[in-house]
Structure formats: structure tokens, C-alpha cells
Amino acid sequence: MVTISDAKSASSRENRTAAHTHIKGLGLRPDGTAEKVLNGFVGQERAREACGVVVDLIKAKKMSGRAVMLAGGPGTGKTALALAISQELGTKVPFRPIVGSEIYSAEVKKTEALMENFRRSIGLRVKETKEVYEGEVTDLTPEEAENPLGGYGRTISHVIVGLKSGKGTKKLRLDPSIYESIQKERVAVGDVIYIEANTGAVKRVGRSDAYATEFDLEAEEYVPIPKGEVHKKKEIVQDVTLHDLDVANARPQGGQDIISMMGQLTKPKKTEITDKLRAEINKVVEKYIDQGVAELVPGVLFIDEVHMLDIECFTYLNRALESKISPIVILASNRGVCTIRGTDGITSAHGVPTDLLGRLLIIPTYPYDAEDIKTIVRIRTKTEGLELAEAAIDAIASIGVQSSLRYALQLMTPASVVARSVGRTKIEVSDVRECQELFIDASTSSRLVEKGPGAGGYIS
Ligand SMILES: Nc1ncnc2c1ncn2[C@@H]1O[C@H](COP(=O)(O)OP(=O)(O)OP(=O)(O)O)[C@@H](O)[C@H]1O
Ligand SMILES: [Mg+2]
């Protein structure tokens, strides 16, 4: 028999080293002070501590409607800090990162795009008691029948699902439509799932821990076999964002469980998310909150390179921050005083209008010294699986001090390629120097542009 194994798209993930993979959190002690080197973060202690306070405020729900700005030169760790904040908040708090320029598109109005991102960063935790069938899947067999329309095809008439719980087992004969959602959730024998009795929605909880001995490369969540009967009432907690609700109600045939909750809204078939629809959703959400069924979880909207926003967006931002339901907004900018986009030459710090600036908590970030950069380079060599000679690390560190940390870190990978081309695995100073000539940094490049061709520059 031929076994056809899944194309493992996930395994290539390990090799794709993104710029911030070494950052695992803010690296703070329980008392909120920063450890010099922890969670992949090095130095920049004051900014990390400030971010820790922001995380605490967010968790205590005291930050909604506020805005924070990370301000500092290029490569001083602003984006890394924002990422660490999201890691500290965990997966239950929405974190929506965007780059300022992302909101300009030909199809969607920019304030509309901003609004969507706002709603993606506001969570709603809904608690519902539902009648479910829950257990470890012991059997999963589709039953086929002749295609009623004739022809050669066969259709699935039923699917038999065996479920085992702490107190018993049950065999369910289910509708083929449920089989589709079982496939969508990639349920296999040995998984713990529950099926909602009313809607037929299927949810995969995790892999049964009876299977935990299998070695498994993918991060898999193991869960115990559910206690109690297979058929029971269960409190289900769902985390959705307001945007999820907007989408679900604009296209009522989409997801299942959110729909069931917002059922009363779905009667008219809408195809577009309108202000009216959002207002309706807000009303229902408020009702659920009043009834204690749902709880608002204001998340984070992170706008990197905020100077790319224009005056209209800033006006919108100001107003959105005032509204009753608002996320925490974190901005980042590496600009000093520059023109506010969309105005004729009005300048301001970070290109942000003064009225918005006035309400920001600003966290400054500072350039790194050679020691810090050396430590960061060492951490990166581990994540990228490279080997560097001590002298090469020194060379990269001094390049980092002169130009920027980002440029220094970016030289590492090409330097490894150069080293390999001459048959070495260890990167030496000469490899770094060669790459430094091959790839110049931003300020050198702009100097060459300004000089012009005759004077040794490269652009006419
Ligand atoms: N304190 C630090 N510890 C460890 N790694 C860091 C630290 N600061 C920055 N880095 C790493 O250095 C690189 C550049 O940092 P980052 O992209 O966060 O800078 P930035 O301030 O956002 O720069 P820009 O203004 O150009 O966007 C990233 O790979 C980042 O993960
Ligand atoms: Mg950045």
C-alpha cells in the first residue's frame, strides 16, 4: 500500500528566521524591573520597564482609549518592544500590528481601513452554556451512498463519530455537512473535540494526552479526556474580535458559532460592512455585556511608522480614541521633526499633530553600545544557526555602533554565505568586511546620492 504523507508546509518554518524570532518577551523580573539579558532582549532597560507597566495597565483594563508612542532612532528596538508586549499579553488579548502606509489602498478608504483595524483589536469574550457532545474521537467513518443524482460519483450520506469521555462512550451518526466542518478543523482519531448539538459546529480542543508519547514536531496542545458524560451542557468561552462579528454578519453563511450568537442580526443578507451594521453590532455587544454574557477585552492596535499617516487619519485616530469602545493604541516612529502628511508643510515632532502628541505617553529608545550589540549578535548567531569568530563579532559590533544595529545584524547572513563560498563554516572578519563593501548602509547610500556621478556618487 502506498502511504501519501501530508506535504509538510510547516517544517520549512524553522528555517525562515525572521528579524525578531529571538524576542520572547520583555524579560522583566516579577517586580517589573528589567534583567539585563532575558527573553532575547538585551539592554534598553528603561523602555522595557515602561512597556511592562503598559502591559500591566492593559491587563487591568485601565488603558483603553489611551495611546503610547515608542520614539527613537532606527534599529533601537521599537518594533521588537511592541512584539514583546504582544507576547506578554498572551493570545487571548487581540494584538493587531500594522504599518502606517498599509492603510493606503485603491479599494478601501483610508479611514475605513483604520476603522477595520480598530475593530480587529477589540476583543469580546463570550460565555455561553451549550448542549454539546464532547470526547476523544475513537472512530471517524464516513458512510457512502450512491449519488442520488445518478452517475458514477458516490456521496457521503452520513458520518459515524465515536466519542469517548471519562464516563462513557457514544456513537453519533451525523449529517454530511458536519463532516465538512470536521475536515475543516482537521479532526483525526485521537483528538478531543466537541460538537454543538444545536448548530452542529465542530471544535477541535486538542490532541488527547493518551497520545502524548507519540513524538511530534509540531507544537501540539495535549488535553485530558473530558470528564463527565459525552452528551452534556458545557460552558463555552469564545474569544472573537468586533471585526469577526462584523464579517460574520456581513456574510451570514460564513463561520458557524459566532452566527448562532448573533442570530438575530443575520436576517437581512448583507454583503458589505457598513457603519449601520457596525452600530447594530455595537448595540448587541453592549446588550450582551449588560447581561453579563460577554466581556469586552480591549486589545492593542500597533501602528508602526506612524509618520506615514496623514492629517485625516490623525483626526480619525483622535476621535476613535475618545469612543466608548476603544483599544490601546501603540505608535512607533523613528522620525524627528518632520512634515505632517496631508498638510502644506506644517511640521511637528514625529510628524504627529500636536493635539494627538499631547495625549500620548512617550517611551524613548536609545542607541546601543558595543557591548549590548555584541550580546544581541551572539543571540542572533544562535537563532540563525551561524558560527562567528570572536573578532568578527567585534567587527560587527563596531559597525553597529557606527551605523545601526539593524545594518549590523543584516550583514550576518550574507557574511555566512561568503564564508561558505570559500569552504568555511565559521565567519571571519574578512567575510564581514567583504559584505560591508558589497552592501552599504542607508546613510552611506544617501551620501552617494547627494554627491552625484562626477563626484564619485552613483546617481546622475
Ligand atoms: N534590545 C534588543 N535586544 C535584542 N534584540 C534587539 C534589541 N533591539 C533591537 N533588536 C533587534 O534588532 C533589530 C532591529 O530592531 P527593531 O526592528 O526593533 O528596531 P526599530 O526601532 O523598530 O527600527 P526602525 O525605526 O528602523 O523601525 C531587530 O532584529 C530586533 O529584533
Ligand atoms: Mg521598526
Coordinates of N, CA and C in Angstrom, one line a residue, residues 244-342:
D244 N -14.5 40.3 13.6 CA -15.0 39.0 13.3 C -16.5 39.0 13.3
L245 N -17.1 39.8 14.2 CA -18.6 39.9 14.3 C -19.1 40.6 13.0
D246 N -18.4 41.7 12.7 CA -18.8 42.5 11.5 C -18.8 41.5 10.3
V247 N -17.7 40.8 10.1 CA -17.6 39.9 8.9 C -18.6 38.8 9.0
A248 N -18.8 38.2 10.1 CA -19.8 37.1 10.2 C -21.2 37.6 9.9
N249 N -21.5 38.8 10.2 CA -22.8 39.3 9.9 C -23.0 39.9 8.5
A250 N -21.9 40.3 8.0 CA -21.9 40.8 6.6 C -22.1 39.6 5.6
R251 N -21.5 38.5 6.0 CA -21.6 37.3 5.2 C -22.2 36.2 6.0
P252 N -23.5 36.1 6.2 CA -24.1 35.2 7.2 C -23.8 33.8 7.0
Q253 N -23.3 33.4 5.8 CA -23.1 31.9 5.6 C -21.7 31.5 6.0
G254 N -20.9 32.4 6.5 CA -19.6 32.1 6.9 C -19.4 31.2 8.1
G255 N -18.7 31.6 9.1 CA -18.5 30.8 10.3 C -19.8 30.4 11.0
Q256 N -19.7 29.5 11.9 CA -21.0 29.0 12.5 C -21.3 29.5 13.9
D257 N -20.3 29.4 14.8 CA -20.7 29.6 16.2 C -20.9 31.1 16.5
I258 N -20.2 31.9 15.8 CA -20.5 33.4 16.1 C -21.9 33.7 15.6
I259 N -22.2 33.1 14.5 CA -23.5 33.4 13.9 C -24.6 33.0 14.9
S260 N -24.5 31.9 15.5 CA -25.6 31.4 16.3 C -25.8 32.4 17.4
M261 N -24.7 33.1 17.9 CA -24.9 34.0 18.9 C -25.5 35.3 18.5
M262 N -25.1 35.7 17.3 CA -25.6 37.0 16.8 C -26.8 36.8 15.8
G263 N -27.5 35.6 16.0 CA -28.5 35.2 15.1 C -29.5 36.2 14.7
Q264 N -29.9 37.1 15.7 CA -31.0 38.0 15.3 C -30.6 39.0 14.3
L265 N -29.3 39.2 14.1 CA -28.8 40.2 13.2 C -28.8 39.7 11.8
T266 N -28.8 38.4 11.6 CA -28.4 37.9 10.3 C -29.6 37.8 9.3
K267 N -30.7 38.2 9.7 CA -31.9 38.1 8.8 C -31.7 38.7 7.5
P268 N -31.4 40.0 7.4 CA -31.2 40.5 6.1 C -29.8 40.1 5.6
K269 N -29.7 39.7 4.4 CA -28.4 39.2 3.9 C -27.6 40.4 3.4
K270 N -26.6 40.8 4.2 CA -25.8 41.9 3.9 C -24.5 41.4 3.2
T271 N -23.9 42.2 2.4 CA -22.7 41.8 1.8 C -21.5 42.7 2.1
E272 N -21.8 43.8 2.8 CA -20.7 44.8 3.0 C -20.8 45.2 4.4
I273 N -19.6 45.5 5.0 CA -19.6 46.0 6.4 C -19.9 47.5 6.3
T274 N -21.0 47.9 6.8 CA -21.4 49.3 6.8 C -21.4 49.9 8.2
D275 N -21.4 51.2 8.3 CA -21.5 51.9 9.6 C -22.7 51.4 10.3
K276 N -23.8 51.2 9.5 CA -25.0 50.8 10.2 C -24.9 49.5 10.8
L277 N -24.3 48.6 10.0 CA -24.1 47.2 10.6 C -23.2 47.2 11.8
R278 N -22.1 48.1 11.8 CA -21.3 48.2 13.0 C -22.0 48.7 14.2
A279 N -22.9 49.7 13.9 CA -23.7 50.3 15.0 C -24.6 49.2 15.6
E280 N -25.2 48.4 14.7 CA -26.1 47.3 15.2 C -25.3 46.3 16.1
I281 N -24.1 46.0 15.6 CA -23.3 45.0 16.3 C -22.9 45.6 17.7
N282 N -22.5 46.9 17.7 CA -22.2 47.5 19.0 C -23.4 47.4 19.9
K283 N -24.6 47.6 19.4 CA -25.8 47.6 20.3 C -25.9 46.2 20.9
V284 N -25.8 45.2 20.1 CA -25.9 43.8 20.6 C -24.8 43.5 21.6
V285 N -23.6 43.9 21.2 CA -22.5 43.7 22.1 C -22.7 44.3 23.5
E286 N -23.2 45.6 23.4 CA -23.5 46.3 24.7 C -24.6 45.5 25.5
K287 N -25.5 45.0 24.8 CA -26.6 44.2 25.5 C -26.0 43.0 26.2
Y288 N -25.2 42.3 25.4 CA -24.5 41.1 26.0 C -23.7 41.4 27.2
I289 N -23.0 42.6 27.1 CA -22.1 43.0 28.2 C -23.0 43.3 29.4
D290 N -24.1 44.0 29.2 CA -25.0 44.3 30.3 C -25.6 43.0 31.0
Q291 N -25.9 42.0 30.1 CA -26.4 40.8 30.6 C -25.4 39.9 31.3
G292 N -24.1 40.3 31.2 CA -23.1 39.5 31.8 C -22.7 38.3 30.9
V293 N -23.2 38.2 29.7 CA -22.8 37.1 28.8 C -21.5 37.3 28.2
A294 N -21.2 38.6 28.0 CA -19.9 38.9 27.3 C -19.1 39.9 28.0
E295 N -17.8 39.9 27.7 CA -16.9 40.8 28.4 C -16.0 41.4 27.3
L296 N -15.8 42.7 27.4 CA -15.0 43.4 26.5 C -13.5 43.2 26.8
V297 N -12.7 42.9 25.8 CA -11.3 42.8 26.0 C -10.5 43.7 25.1
P298 N -10.3 44.9 25.6 CA -9.6 45.9 24.7 C -8.2 45.4 24.4
G299 N -7.9 45.3 23.2 CA -6.5 44.8 22.8 C -5.7 46.0 22.4
V300 N -4.7 45.6 21.5 CA -3.7 46.6 21.1 C -3.7 46.8 19.6
L301 N -3.8 48.0 19.2 CA -3.5 48.4 17.8 C -2.2 49.0 17.7
F302 N -1.2 48.3 17.1 CA 0.1 48.8 17.0 C 0.3 49.4 15.6
I303 N 0.6 50.7 15.5 CA 0.8 51.4 14.2 C 2.3 51.8 14.1
D304 N 3.0 51.0 13.4 CA 4.5 51.2 13.2 C 4.6 52.3 12.1
E305 N 5.7 53.0 12.2 CA 6.0 54.1 11.2 C 4.8 55.0 11.1
V306 N 4.4 55.6 12.2 CA 3.2 56.4 12.3 C 3.2 57.7 11.5
H307 N 4.5 58.1 11.2 CA 4.6 59.3 10.4 C 4.0 59.2 8.9
M308 N 3.8 57.9 8.6 CA 3.1 57.7 7.3 C 1.7 58.0 7.2
L309 N 1.0 58.1 8.4 CA -0.4 58.5 8.4 C -0.5 60.0 8.0
D310 N -1.7 60.4 7.5 CA -1.9 61.8 7.2 C -2.9 62.4 8.1
I311 N -3.0 63.7 7.9 CA -3.8 64.5 8.9 C -5.2 64.0 9.1
E312 N -5.8 63.5 8.0 CA -7.2 62.9 8.1 C -7.2 61.7 9.0
C313 N -6.2 60.9 8.9 CA -6.1 59.7 9.7 C -5.9 60.1 11.2
F314 N -5.0 61.1 11.4 CA -4.8 61.5 12.8 C -6.1 62.1 13.4
T315 N -6.8 62.8 12.6 CA -8.1 63.3 13.2 C -9.0 62.2 13.5
Y316 N -9.0 61.2 12.6 CA -9.8 60.0 12.9 C -9.4 59.3 14.2
L317 N -8.0 59.1 14.3 CA -7.4 58.5 15.5 C -7.9 59.2 16.8
N318 N -7.8 60.5 16.8 CA -8.1 61.3 17.9 C -9.6 61.0 18.3
R319 N -10.4 60.9 17.3 CA -11.9 60.7 17.6 C -12.1 59.3 18.1
A320 N -11.5 58.4 17.4 CA -11.7 57.0 17.8 C -11.2 56.7 19.2
L321 N -10.1 57.4 19.6 CA -9.6 57.1 21.0 C -10.6 57.6 22.0
E322 N -11.5 58.6 21.7 CA -12.5 59.1 22.6 C -13.7 58.2 22.8
S323 N -13.9 57.2 21.8 CA -15.1 56.5 21.8 C -15.1 55.5 23.0
K324 N -16.3 55.0 23.3 CA -16.5 54.2 24.5 C -15.8 52.9 24.3
I325 N -15.8 52.3 23.1 CA -15.2 51.0 22.9 C -13.9 51.3 22.1
S326 N -12.8 51.3 22.7 CA -11.6 51.6 22.0 C -10.4 50.7 22.5
P327 N -9.5 50.3 21.6 CA -8.3 49.6 22.0 C -7.2 50.5 22.6
I328 N -6.2 49.9 23.0 CA -5.0 50.7 23.3 C -4.2 50.9 22.0
V329 N -3.8 52.1 21.7 CA -3.0 52.3 20.5 C -1.6 52.6 20.8
I330 N -0.7 51.8 20.2 CA 0.7 52.0 20.4 C 1.3 52.4 19.0
L331 N 2.0 53.5 19.1 CA 2.6 54.1 17.9 C 4.1 53.9 17.9
A332 N 4.7 53.9 16.8 CA 6.2 53.9 16.8 C 6.7 54.8 15.7
S333 N 7.7 55.6 15.9 CA 8.3 56.4 14.9 C 9.8 56.6 15.1
N334 N 10.5 56.7 14.0 CA 12.0 56.9 14.1 C 12.3 58.3 13.6
R335 N 11.2 59.1 13.4 CA 11.5 60.5 12.8 C 11.6 61.5 13.9
G336 N 12.3 62.5 13.6 CA 12.4 63.7 14.5 C 11.3 64.6 14.1
V337 N 11.6 65.9 13.9 CA 10.6 66.8 13.5 C 10.5 66.7 12.0
C338 N 9.2 66.4 11.5 CA 9.0 66.4 10.1 C 7.6 66.8 9.7
T339 N 7.4 67.0 8.4 CA 6.1 67.5 7.9 C 5.0 66.5 8.2
I340 N 3.8 67.0 8.7 CA 2.7 66.1 8.8 C 2.1 65.9 7.5
R341 N 2.0 64.6 7.1 CA 1.4 64.3 5.8 C 0.1 64.9 5.6
G342 N -0.2 65.4 4.4 CA -1.5 65.9 4.1 C -1.7 67.4 4.5

